[in-house]
CSV table of C-alpha atoms in Angstrom, one decimal:
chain,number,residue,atom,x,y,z
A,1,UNK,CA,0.0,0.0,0.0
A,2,UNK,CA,2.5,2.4,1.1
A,3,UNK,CA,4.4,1.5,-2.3
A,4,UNK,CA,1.9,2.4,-4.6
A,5,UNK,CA,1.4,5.7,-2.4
A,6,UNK,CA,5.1,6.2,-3.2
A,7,UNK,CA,4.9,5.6,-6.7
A,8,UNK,CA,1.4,7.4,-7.2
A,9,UNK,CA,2.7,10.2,-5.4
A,10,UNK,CA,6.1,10.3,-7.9
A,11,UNK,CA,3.8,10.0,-10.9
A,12,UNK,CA,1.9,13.5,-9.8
A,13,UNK,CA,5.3,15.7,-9.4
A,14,UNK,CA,6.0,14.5,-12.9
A,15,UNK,CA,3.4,14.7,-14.4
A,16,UNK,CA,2.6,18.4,-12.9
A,17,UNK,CA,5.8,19.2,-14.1
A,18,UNK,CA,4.8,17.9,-17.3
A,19,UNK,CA,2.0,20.2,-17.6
A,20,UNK,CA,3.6,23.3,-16.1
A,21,UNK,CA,6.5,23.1,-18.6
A,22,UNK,CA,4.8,21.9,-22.1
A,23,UNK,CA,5.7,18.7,-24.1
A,24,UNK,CA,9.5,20.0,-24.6
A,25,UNK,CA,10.2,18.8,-20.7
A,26,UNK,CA,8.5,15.0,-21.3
A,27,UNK,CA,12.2,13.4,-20.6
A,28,UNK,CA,12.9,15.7,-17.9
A,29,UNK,CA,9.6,14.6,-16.3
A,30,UNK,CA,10.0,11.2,-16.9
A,31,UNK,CA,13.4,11.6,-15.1
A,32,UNK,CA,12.1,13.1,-12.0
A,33,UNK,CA,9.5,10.8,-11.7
A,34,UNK,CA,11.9,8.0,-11.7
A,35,UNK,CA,14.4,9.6,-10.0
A,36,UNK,CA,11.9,10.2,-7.5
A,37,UNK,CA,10.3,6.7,-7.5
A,38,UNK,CA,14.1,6.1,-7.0
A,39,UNK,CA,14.8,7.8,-3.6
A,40,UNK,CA,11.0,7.0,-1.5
A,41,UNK,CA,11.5,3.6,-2.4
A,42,UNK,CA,14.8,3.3,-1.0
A,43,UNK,CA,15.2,1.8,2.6
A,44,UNK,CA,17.3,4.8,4.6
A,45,UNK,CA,19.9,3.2,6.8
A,46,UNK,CA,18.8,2.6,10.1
A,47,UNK,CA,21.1,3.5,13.3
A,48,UNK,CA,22.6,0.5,14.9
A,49,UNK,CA,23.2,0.4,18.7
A,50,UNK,CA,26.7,-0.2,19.8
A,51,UNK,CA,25.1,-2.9,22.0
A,52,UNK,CA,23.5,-5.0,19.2
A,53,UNK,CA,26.7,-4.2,17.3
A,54,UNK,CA,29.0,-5.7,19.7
A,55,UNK,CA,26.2,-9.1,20.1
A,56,UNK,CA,26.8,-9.5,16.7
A,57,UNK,CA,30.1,-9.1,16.4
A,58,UNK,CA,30.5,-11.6,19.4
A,59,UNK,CA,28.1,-13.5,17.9
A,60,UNK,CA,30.6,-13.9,14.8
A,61,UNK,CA,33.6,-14.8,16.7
A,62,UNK,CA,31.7,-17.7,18.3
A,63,UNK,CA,30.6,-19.2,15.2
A,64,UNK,CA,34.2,-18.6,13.4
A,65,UNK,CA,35.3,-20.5,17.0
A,66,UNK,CA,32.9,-23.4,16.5
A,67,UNK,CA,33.7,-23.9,13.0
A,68,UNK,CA,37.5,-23.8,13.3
A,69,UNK,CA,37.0,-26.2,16.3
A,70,UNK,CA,35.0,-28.7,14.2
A,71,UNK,CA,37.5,-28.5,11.9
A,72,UNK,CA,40.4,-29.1,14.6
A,73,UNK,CA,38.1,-32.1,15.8
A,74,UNK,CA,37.8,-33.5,11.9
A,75,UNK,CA,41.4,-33.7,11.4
A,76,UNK,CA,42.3,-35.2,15.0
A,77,UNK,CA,39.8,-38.1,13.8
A,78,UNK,CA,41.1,-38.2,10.5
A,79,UNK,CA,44.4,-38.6,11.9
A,80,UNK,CA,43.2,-41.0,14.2
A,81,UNK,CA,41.9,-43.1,11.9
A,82,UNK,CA,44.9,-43.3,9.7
A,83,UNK,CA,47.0,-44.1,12.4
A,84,UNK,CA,45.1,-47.0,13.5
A,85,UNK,CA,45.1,-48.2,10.2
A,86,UNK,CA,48.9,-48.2,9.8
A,87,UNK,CA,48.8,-49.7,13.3
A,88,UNK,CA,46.1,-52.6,11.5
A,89,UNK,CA,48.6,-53.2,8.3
A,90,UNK,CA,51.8,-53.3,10.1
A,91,UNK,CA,50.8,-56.3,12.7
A,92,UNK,CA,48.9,-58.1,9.6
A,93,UNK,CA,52.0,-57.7,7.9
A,94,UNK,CA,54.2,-58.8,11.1
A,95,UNK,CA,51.5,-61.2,11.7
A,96,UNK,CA,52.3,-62.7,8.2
A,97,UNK,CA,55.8,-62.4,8.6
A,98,UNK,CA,56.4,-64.2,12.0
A,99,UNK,CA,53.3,-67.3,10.2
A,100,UNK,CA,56.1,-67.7,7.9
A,101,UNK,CA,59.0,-67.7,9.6
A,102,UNK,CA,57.4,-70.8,12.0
């Protein structure tokens, strides 16, 4: 609703510019009507407490924390994992070794 206010409201400088300067300022209307339409259909930048600032920014660091610790976590298991499986093939292949030596 408030939109088309916006927008019907743009329309009417135009166009009464339109009429108050003849058929030689049709461009320049049509400029100030969009130029118009342009700047109340904007959103204006709102002010930003320091307080919700600083949550945020808090907020930030506590999800950049979380992730790098998962990541941490992933490549302790990772490690992990191909550590025991190093462990696994060396006593298969000492396993092997000492079966053949009897």
């Amino acid at each position: 609703m408030k939109t088309g206010l916006k927008i019907i409201f743009a329309s009417i400088i135009s166009l009464s510019w339109y009429l108050l300067n003849g058929e030689d300022s049709g461009e320049l209307s049509l400029m100030i009507f969009f130029f118009l339409a342009f700047i109340l259909l904007i959103k204006p930048i709102s002010f930003q407490s320091p307080e919700k600032r600083e949550d945020y920014i808090q907020q930030l660091k506590r999800s950049y924390e979380r992730q790098m610790d998962l990541k941490n976590k992933q490549k302790e298991e990772k490690r992990r994992l191909i550590q025991a499986t190093t462990e696994r093939s060396y006593r298969k292949t000492h396993q092997k070794q000492d079966d053949a030596n009897l």
